[in-house]
Amino acid sequence: MKTVAVIGAGAMGRGIAQVSALAGYEVILYDVFEPALNNAITLITASIDKGVARGKIETATAVRAQNNLRITHFLDDAAQADLVIEAAPEDLRVKHDIFARLDAVAPRHTLLASNTSSLSINSLAGSTHRSDRFLGLHFFNPPHLMQLIEIITCDDTSATTVAQAKEYVGRVGKTAVFCKDTPAFIVNRVARPFYGEAFRLLGEGVADVATIDRLIKSLGFRMGPFELIDLIGCDVNLAVTQSVYDAYFQEPKYRPHPIQRRMVESGRLGRKTGRGFYDYHE
Ligand SMILES: NC(=O)c1ccc[n+]([C@@H]2O[C@H](COP(=O)([O-])OP(=O)(O)OC[C@H]3O[C@@H](n4cnc5c(N)ncnc54)[C@H](O)[C@@H]3O)[C@@H](O)[C@H]2O)c1
């Protein structure tokens, strides 16, 4: 595989584009929203420059990565890659539409992958005619720092596709963990109670945001639940919680909390809007 396309230039898409370009792939980054593409290039460049300044990335690698990265407003362009990784919003209809369109124009050999946090890989593969060349490649936030990638197979994913995915994960310097197509796979399934209990404590007035985060960190976690939600995005966190809840046919332990919806409706999405549970304006 030589070319990797990334669909969606948000927090995850731009990170996946960055690690792929640094690993030597030619990268095509696509988004429906033009400013997101320009913003992504600015942020990727800043992140790579920081890596060079800290001695973590060699100058030649940085230059090659920047030369290998291009943006496009045309999905058909992106579909020409050997591997397409979709990182659009966590919405089944949006993702179905993207994959059906990619499948219609991509060459036969192209692998299609989704970075979905919680949606069924079988369901997404069903919008294509290439479920043998379809899989989940789930990165974590921020992709350039987080080591793990979940490889999720659907019922039809071929052994060749898995081998190619493993090769990609190895080349971008990450560690693969293999998952079945169950709601939220491994990490997000385990993380649901981490967020859910924190929301219940907050909602019942047991403790405030900073106290809950501080207590959790005192147990050895790197970030508290609210700091982490601000990093992920309150909108993304709500969409994933809702998706897991629905996937388990409204299992009460996965029910979203009203505070999650209130945060999204008030536009306090976290770091990306400057304010979530904490204020990032400074
Ligand atoms: N944020 C996280 O911590 C995290 C971690 C792992 C996985 N994910 C998953 O990654 C995916 C993207 O999440 P994100 O946090 O990057 O979201 P985001 O909101 O930061 O970015 C989404 C991007 O998709 C673009 N977009 C919207 N509709 C599109 C379309 N039809 N075609 C192409 N692009 C479109 C938007 O303009 C935006 O730039 C979701 O499936 C999410 O569940 C997120």
Short mmCIF file of C-alpha atoms and ligand atoms in Angstrom, two decimals:
data_model
loop_
_atom_site.label_atom_id
_atom_site.label_comp_id
_atom_site.label_asym_id
_atom_site.label_seq_id
_atom_site.Cartn_x
_atom_site.Cartn_y
_atom_site.Cartn_z
CA MET A 1 0.00 0.00 0.00
CA LYS A 2 1.34 3.39 -1.00
CA THR A 3 -1.55 5.82 -0.63
CA VAL A 4 -3.85 6.39 2.32
CA ALA A 5 -6.92 8.62 2.14
CA VAL A 6 -8.59 10.03 5.23
CA ILE A 7 -12.23 11.09 5.17
CA GLY A 8 -12.97 13.90 7.63
CA ALA A 9 -10.35 16.41 8.75
CA GLY A 10 -11.46 16.79 12.36
CA ALA A 11 -9.54 15.88 15.50
CA MET A 12 -9.07 12.24 14.49
CA GLY A 13 -8.83 12.58 10.71
CA ARG A 14 -6.02 15.10 10.82
CA GLY A 15 -4.13 12.99 13.38
CA ILE A 16 -4.49 9.85 11.25
CA ALA A 17 -3.33 11.82 8.20
CA GLN A 18 -0.32 13.06 10.16
CA VAL A 19 0.86 9.64 11.39
CA SER A 20 0.31 8.12 7.93
CA ALA A 21 2.32 10.87 6.19
CA LEU A 22 5.13 10.58 8.74
CA ALA A 23 5.24 6.82 8.07
CA GLY A 24 5.94 7.57 4.40
CA TYR A 25 2.49 7.06 2.85
CA GLU A 26 1.13 9.49 0.30
CA VAL A 27 -1.89 10.94 2.06
CA ILE A 28 -5.06 12.50 0.67
CA LEU A 29 -7.22 14.30 3.23
CA TYR A 30 -10.87 14.96 2.35
CA ASP A 31 -13.60 16.92 4.14
CA VAL A 32 -16.95 18.37 3.09
CA PHE A 33 -16.20 21.53 5.01
CA GLU A 34 -13.46 23.56 3.30
CA PRO A 35 -12.22 25.50 6.39
CA ALA A 36 -11.70 22.16 8.17
CA LEU A 37 -9.11 21.19 5.53
CA ASN A 38 -7.15 24.43 5.81
CA ASN A 39 -7.31 24.27 9.60
CA ALA A 40 -6.08 20.65 9.49
CA ILE A 41 -3.03 21.58 7.41
CA THR A 42 -2.16 24.39 9.84
CA LEU A 43 -2.50 22.10 12.86
CA ILE A 44 -0.63 19.17 11.28
CA THR A 45 2.24 21.48 10.27
CA ALA A 46 2.40 22.93 13.81
CA SER A 47 2.38 19.47 15.36
CA ILE A 48 5.13 18.16 13.05
CA ASP A 49 7.22 21.31 13.65
CA LYS A 50 6.87 20.76 17.39
CA GLY A 51 8.04 17.16 16.96
CA VAL A 52 11.12 18.41 15.06
CA ALA A 53 11.86 21.09 17.68
CA ARG A 54 11.72 18.45 20.42
CA GLY A 55 13.99 16.11 18.49
CA LYS A 56 11.28 13.47 18.08
CA ILE A 57 10.97 13.80 14.29
CA GLU A 58 13.90 14.11 11.89
CA THR A 59 13.82 17.14 9.59
CA ALA A 60 13.98 14.96 6.45
CA THR A 61 11.00 12.89 7.67
CA ALA A 62 9.03 16.06 8.41
CA VAL A 63 9.75 17.52 4.97
CA ARG A 64 8.80 14.26 3.24
CA ALA A 65 5.57 14.03 5.29
CA GLN A 66 4.55 17.56 4.39
CA ASN A 67 5.28 16.91 0.70
CA ASN A 68 3.27 13.68 0.85
CA LEU A 69 0.15 15.32 2.25
CA ARG A 70 -2.52 16.86 0.07
CA ILE A 71 -6.11 17.95 0.58
CA THR A 72 -9.14 17.52 -1.65
CA HIS A 73 -12.78 18.58 -1.77
CA PHE A 74 -13.67 15.64 -4.01
CA LEU A 75 -14.52 12.28 -2.49
CA ASP A 76 -13.77 10.54 -5.81
CA ASP A 77 -10.12 11.69 -5.52
CA ALA A 78 -9.83 10.20 -2.06
CA ALA A 79 -11.39 6.93 -3.22
CA GLN A 80 -8.36 6.25 -5.45
CA ALA A 81 -6.12 5.43 -2.46
CA ASP A 82 -5.04 1.88 -1.52
CA LEU A 83 -6.49 2.33 1.96
CA VAL A 84 -9.30 4.74 2.86
CA ILE A 85 -9.85 5.49 6.55
CA GLU A 86 -13.11 7.24 7.34
CA ALA A 87 -13.17 9.64 10.33
CA ALA A 88 -16.42 11.53 9.73
CA PRO A 89 -18.96 12.20 12.53
CA GLU A 90 -20.30 9.27 14.54
CA ASP A 91 -23.57 9.04 12.62
CA LEU A 92 -24.63 5.82 10.92
CA ARG A 93 -26.41 7.52 8.04
CA VAL A 94 -23.48 9.83 7.28
CA LYS A 95 -21.02 6.92 7.32
CA HIS A 96 -23.30 4.66 5.23
CA ASP A 97 -23.56 7.37 2.62
CA ILE A 98 -19.78 7.95 2.54
CA PHE A 99 -18.98 4.23 2.19
CA ALA A 100 -21.59 3.63 -0.51
CA ARG A 101 -20.12 6.52 -2.52
CA LEU A 102 -16.51 5.37 -1.95
CA ASP A 103 -17.36 1.79 -2.90
CA ALA A 104 -18.92 2.92 -6.17
CA VAL A 105 -15.75 4.63 -7.42
CA ALA A 106 -12.80 3.03 -5.58
CA PRO A 107 -10.56 0.54 -7.45
CA ARG A 108 -11.26 -3.12 -6.64
CA HIS A 109 -8.18 -3.54 -4.43
CA THR A 110 -8.91 -0.52 -2.20
CA LEU A 111 -9.47 -1.33 1.47
CA LEU A 112 -12.18 0.64 3.25
CA ALA A 113 -11.83 1.21 6.99
CA SER A 114 -13.78 3.15 9.59
CA ASN A 115 -12.44 4.91 12.68
CA THR A 116 -15.87 4.60 14.30
CA SER A 117 -15.83 4.40 18.10
CA SER A 118 -18.99 2.40 18.49
CA LEU A 119 -20.93 1.68 15.30
CA SER A 120 -21.11 -1.85 13.94
CA ILE A 121 -18.46 -2.68 11.33
CA ASN A 122 -20.84 -5.25 9.79
CA SER A 123 -23.46 -2.55 9.47
CA LEU A 124 -21.04 -0.14 7.78
CA ALA A 125 -19.68 -2.88 5.50
CA GLY A 126 -23.27 -3.57 4.43
CA SER A 127 -23.36 -0.27 2.53
CA THR A 128 -20.61 -1.60 0.21
CA HIS A 129 -20.03 -4.58 -2.08
CA ARG A 130 -16.60 -5.27 -0.61
CA SER A 131 -17.18 -6.54 2.92
CA ASP A 132 -14.12 -8.81 2.47
CA ARG A 133 -12.02 -5.64 2.10
CA PHE A 134 -13.75 -3.76 4.93
CA LEU A 135 -12.69 -3.34 8.57
CA GLY A 136 -12.52 -1.02 11.56
CA LEU A 137 -9.23 0.77 12.31
CA HIS A 138 -9.90 2.55 15.58
CA PHE A 139 -7.26 5.08 16.62
CA PHE A 140 -7.26 6.92 19.93
CA ASN A 141 -7.04 10.62 20.63
CA PRO A 142 -4.57 12.16 19.88
CA PRO A 143 -3.46 9.68 17.18
CA HIS A 144 0.16 10.86 17.09
CA LEU A 145 0.61 10.08 20.79
CA MET A 146 -1.67 7.12 21.49
CA GLN A 147 -0.06 3.77 20.83
CA LEU A 148 -3.06 1.50 20.42
CA ILE A 149 -5.16 0.80 17.32
CA GLU A 150 -8.14 -1.56 17.51
CA ILE A 151 -8.50 -3.71 14.37
CA ILE A 152 -12.13 -4.75 14.12
CA THR A 153 -13.18 -7.35 11.60
CA CYS A 154 -16.66 -7.86 10.21
CA ASP A 155 -17.99 -11.34 9.41
CA ASP A 156 -16.55 -11.23 5.86
CA THR A 157 -13.19 -9.47 6.39
CA SER A 158 -10.60 -11.59 4.60
CA ALA A 159 -7.30 -12.79 6.03
CA THR A 160 -5.49 -10.75 3.37
CA THR A 161 -7.27 -7.59 4.50
CA VAL A 162 -6.29 -8.28 8.12
CA ALA A 163 -2.68 -8.86 7.06
CA GLN A 164 -2.62 -5.57 5.13
CA ALA A 165 -4.16 -3.75 8.11
CA LYS A 166 -1.53 -5.23 10.42
CA GLU A 167 1.19 -4.10 8.05
CA TYR A 168 -0.26 -0.56 8.06
CA VAL A 169 -0.45 -0.49 11.89
CA GLY A 170 3.14 -1.69 12.12
CA ARG A 171 4.38 0.88 9.62
CA VAL A 172 2.76 3.78 11.51
CA GLY A 173 4.53 2.45 14.60
CA LYS A 174 1.45 1.48 16.61
CA THR A 175 0.28 -1.64 18.43
CA ALA A 176 -2.74 -3.55 17.14
CA VAL A 177 -5.35 -5.22 19.28
CA PHE A 178 -7.91 -7.43 17.54
CA CYS A 179 -11.58 -7.01 18.39
CA LYS A 180 -14.85 -8.63 17.52
CA ASP A 181 -17.60 -6.44 16.11
CA THR A 182 -19.36 -5.81 19.45
CA PRO A 183 -20.80 -2.42 20.48
CA ALA A 184 -17.92 -0.04 21.27
CA PHE A 185 -15.34 -2.84 20.80
CA ILE A 186 -12.93 -3.04 23.79
CA VAL A 187 -11.74 0.37 24.94
CA ASN A 188 -14.94 2.37 24.58
CA ARG A 189 -16.98 -0.42 26.11
CA VAL A 190 -14.71 -0.44 29.17
CA ALA A 191 -14.75 3.36 29.27
CA ARG A 192 -18.56 3.71 29.44
CA PRO A 193 -18.83 3.25 33.24
CA PHE A 194 -15.80 5.53 33.69
CA TYR A 195 -17.81 8.40 32.19
CA GLY A 196 -21.26 7.23 33.34
CA GLU A 197 -20.41 7.06 37.04
CA ALA A 198 -18.74 10.48 36.88
CA PHE A 199 -21.90 11.99 35.35
CA ARG A 200 -24.07 10.37 38.02
CA LEU A 201 -21.87 11.75 40.82
CA LEU A 202 -21.94 15.20 39.24
CA GLY A 203 -25.70 15.07 38.57
CA GLU A 204 -26.46 14.02 42.15
CA GLY A 205 -24.31 16.84 43.49
CA VAL A 206 -21.91 14.48 45.28
CA ALA A 207 -18.86 16.39 44.05
CA ASP A 208 -17.93 19.00 41.47
CA VAL A 209 -16.08 18.43 38.17
CA ALA A 210 -12.61 19.30 39.47
CA THR A 211 -13.00 17.13 42.57
CA ILE A 212 -14.16 14.08 40.61
CA ASP A 213 -11.26 14.48 38.17
CA ARG A 214 -8.78 14.93 41.04
CA LEU A 215 -10.04 11.82 42.86
CA ILE A 216 -9.88 9.66 39.75
CA LYS A 217 -6.34 10.87 39.01
CA SER A 218 -5.32 10.04 42.58
CA LEU A 219 -6.08 6.40 41.65
CA GLY A 220 -3.44 6.54 38.92
CA PHE A 221 -5.43 7.62 35.85
CA ARG A 222 -3.59 10.13 33.63
CA MET A 223 -6.75 12.21 33.10
CA GLY A 224 -10.04 12.59 34.93
CA PRO A 225 -13.31 11.78 33.08
CA PHE A 226 -14.24 15.42 32.49
CA GLU A 227 -10.77 16.40 31.26
CA LEU A 228 -10.90 13.46 28.90
CA ILE A 229 -14.39 14.32 27.62
CA ASP A 230 -13.20 17.88 26.93
CA LEU A 231 -10.34 16.41 24.87
CA ILE A 232 -12.58 13.97 22.99
CA GLY A 233 -15.39 16.50 22.46
CA CYS A 234 -18.70 16.46 24.37
CA ASP A 235 -20.53 15.94 21.05
CA VAL A 236 -18.44 12.90 20.16
CA ASN A 237 -18.80 11.52 23.70
CA LEU A 238 -22.59 11.90 23.60
CA ALA A 239 -22.86 10.33 20.13
CA VAL A 240 -20.81 7.33 21.24
CA THR A 241 -22.77 6.92 24.50
CA GLN A 242 -26.07 7.11 22.61
CA SER A 243 -24.82 4.63 20.03
CA VAL A 244 -23.75 2.07 22.67
CA TYR A 245 -27.06 2.53 24.54
CA ASP A 246 -29.03 1.91 21.34
CA ALA A 247 -26.83 -1.03 20.31
CA TYR A 248 -27.73 -2.74 23.61
CA PHE A 249 -31.44 -1.98 23.11
CA GLN A 250 -31.60 0.69 25.81
CA GLU A 251 -29.66 -1.19 28.48
CA PRO A 252 -29.98 1.18 31.52
CA LYS A 253 -26.31 1.01 32.54
CA TYR A 254 -25.32 2.65 29.24
CA ARG A 255 -28.00 5.39 29.30
CA PRO A 256 -26.62 8.88 28.43
CA HIS A 257 -26.88 11.50 31.18
CA PRO A 258 -28.89 14.72 30.69
CA ILE A 259 -25.72 16.72 31.47
CA GLN A 260 -24.17 15.34 28.26
CA ARG A 261 -27.00 16.68 26.13
CA ARG A 262 -27.00 20.00 27.96
CA MET A 263 -23.30 20.49 27.25
CA VAL A 264 -23.79 19.81 23.54
CA GLU A 265 -26.89 22.01 23.22
CA SER A 266 -25.08 24.91 24.89
CA GLY A 267 -22.14 24.59 22.48
CA ARG A 268 -19.68 23.75 25.25
CA LEU A 269 -17.99 20.94 23.35
CA GLY A 270 -14.62 21.03 25.12
CA ARG A 271 -11.21 22.12 23.90
CA LYS A 272 -12.36 22.50 20.29
CA THR A 273 -14.81 25.29 21.21
CA GLY A 274 -12.65 26.81 23.94
CA ARG A 275 -15.00 25.72 26.70
CA GLY A 276 -16.40 22.45 28.00
CA PHE A 277 -16.29 21.36 31.60
CA TYR A 278 -13.23 23.62 31.83
CA ASP A 279 -12.38 26.94 30.18
CA TYR A 280 -9.53 26.85 27.60
CA HIS A 281 -9.55 30.46 26.49
CA GLU A 282 -6.23 31.21 28.18
N1 LIG B 1 -12.66 12.45 19.28
C1 LIG B 1 -12.17 11.31 19.75
O1 LIG B 1 -11.58 11.26 20.82
C2 LIG B 1 -12.31 10.04 18.94
C3 LIG B 1 -11.47 8.96 19.25
C4 LIG B 1 -11.55 7.79 18.46
C5 LIG B 1 -12.48 7.73 17.43
N2 LIG B 1 -13.28 8.80 17.16
C6 LIG B 1 -14.23 8.66 16.05
O2 LIG B 1 -13.65 9.34 14.93
C7 LIG B 1 -14.70 9.90 14.12
C8 LIG B 1 -14.44 11.39 13.97
O3 LIG B 1 -14.39 11.99 15.24
P1 LIG B 1 -13.68 13.41 15.46
O4 LIG B 1 -13.53 13.59 16.92
O5 LIG B 1 -12.51 13.56 14.57
O6 LIG B 1 -14.86 14.38 14.94
P2 LIG B 1 -14.75 15.92 14.54
O7 LIG B 1 -16.10 16.49 14.79
O8 LIG B 1 -13.55 16.56 15.17
O9 LIG B 1 -14.46 15.87 12.95
C9 LIG B 1 -15.36 15.35 12.02
C10 LIG B 1 -15.00 15.96 10.65
O10 LIG B 1 -15.82 15.31 9.67
C11 LIG B 1 -16.24 16.31 8.73
N3 LIG B 1 -17.43 15.83 8.05
C12 LIG B 1 -18.74 15.99 8.37
N4 LIG B 1 -19.52 15.35 7.47
C13 LIG B 1 -18.68 14.77 6.56
C14 LIG B 1 -18.88 14.02 5.38
N5 LIG B 1 -20.10 13.70 4.97
N6 LIG B 1 -17.79 13.64 4.67
C15 LIG B 1 -16.54 13.95 5.10
N7 LIG B 1 -16.29 14.70 6.21
C16 LIG B 1 -17.35 15.09 6.93
C17 LIG B 1 -16.43 17.57 9.56
O11 LIG B 1 -16.37 18.73 8.75
C18 LIG B 1 -15.26 17.45 10.55
O12 LIG B 1 -14.12 18.10 10.05
C19 LIG B 1 -16.01 9.53 14.82
O13 LIG B 1 -16.50 8.34 14.26
C20 LIG B 1 -15.58 9.32 16.26
O14 LIG B 1 -16.45 8.46 16.97
C21 LIG B 1 -13.20 9.95 17.89
#
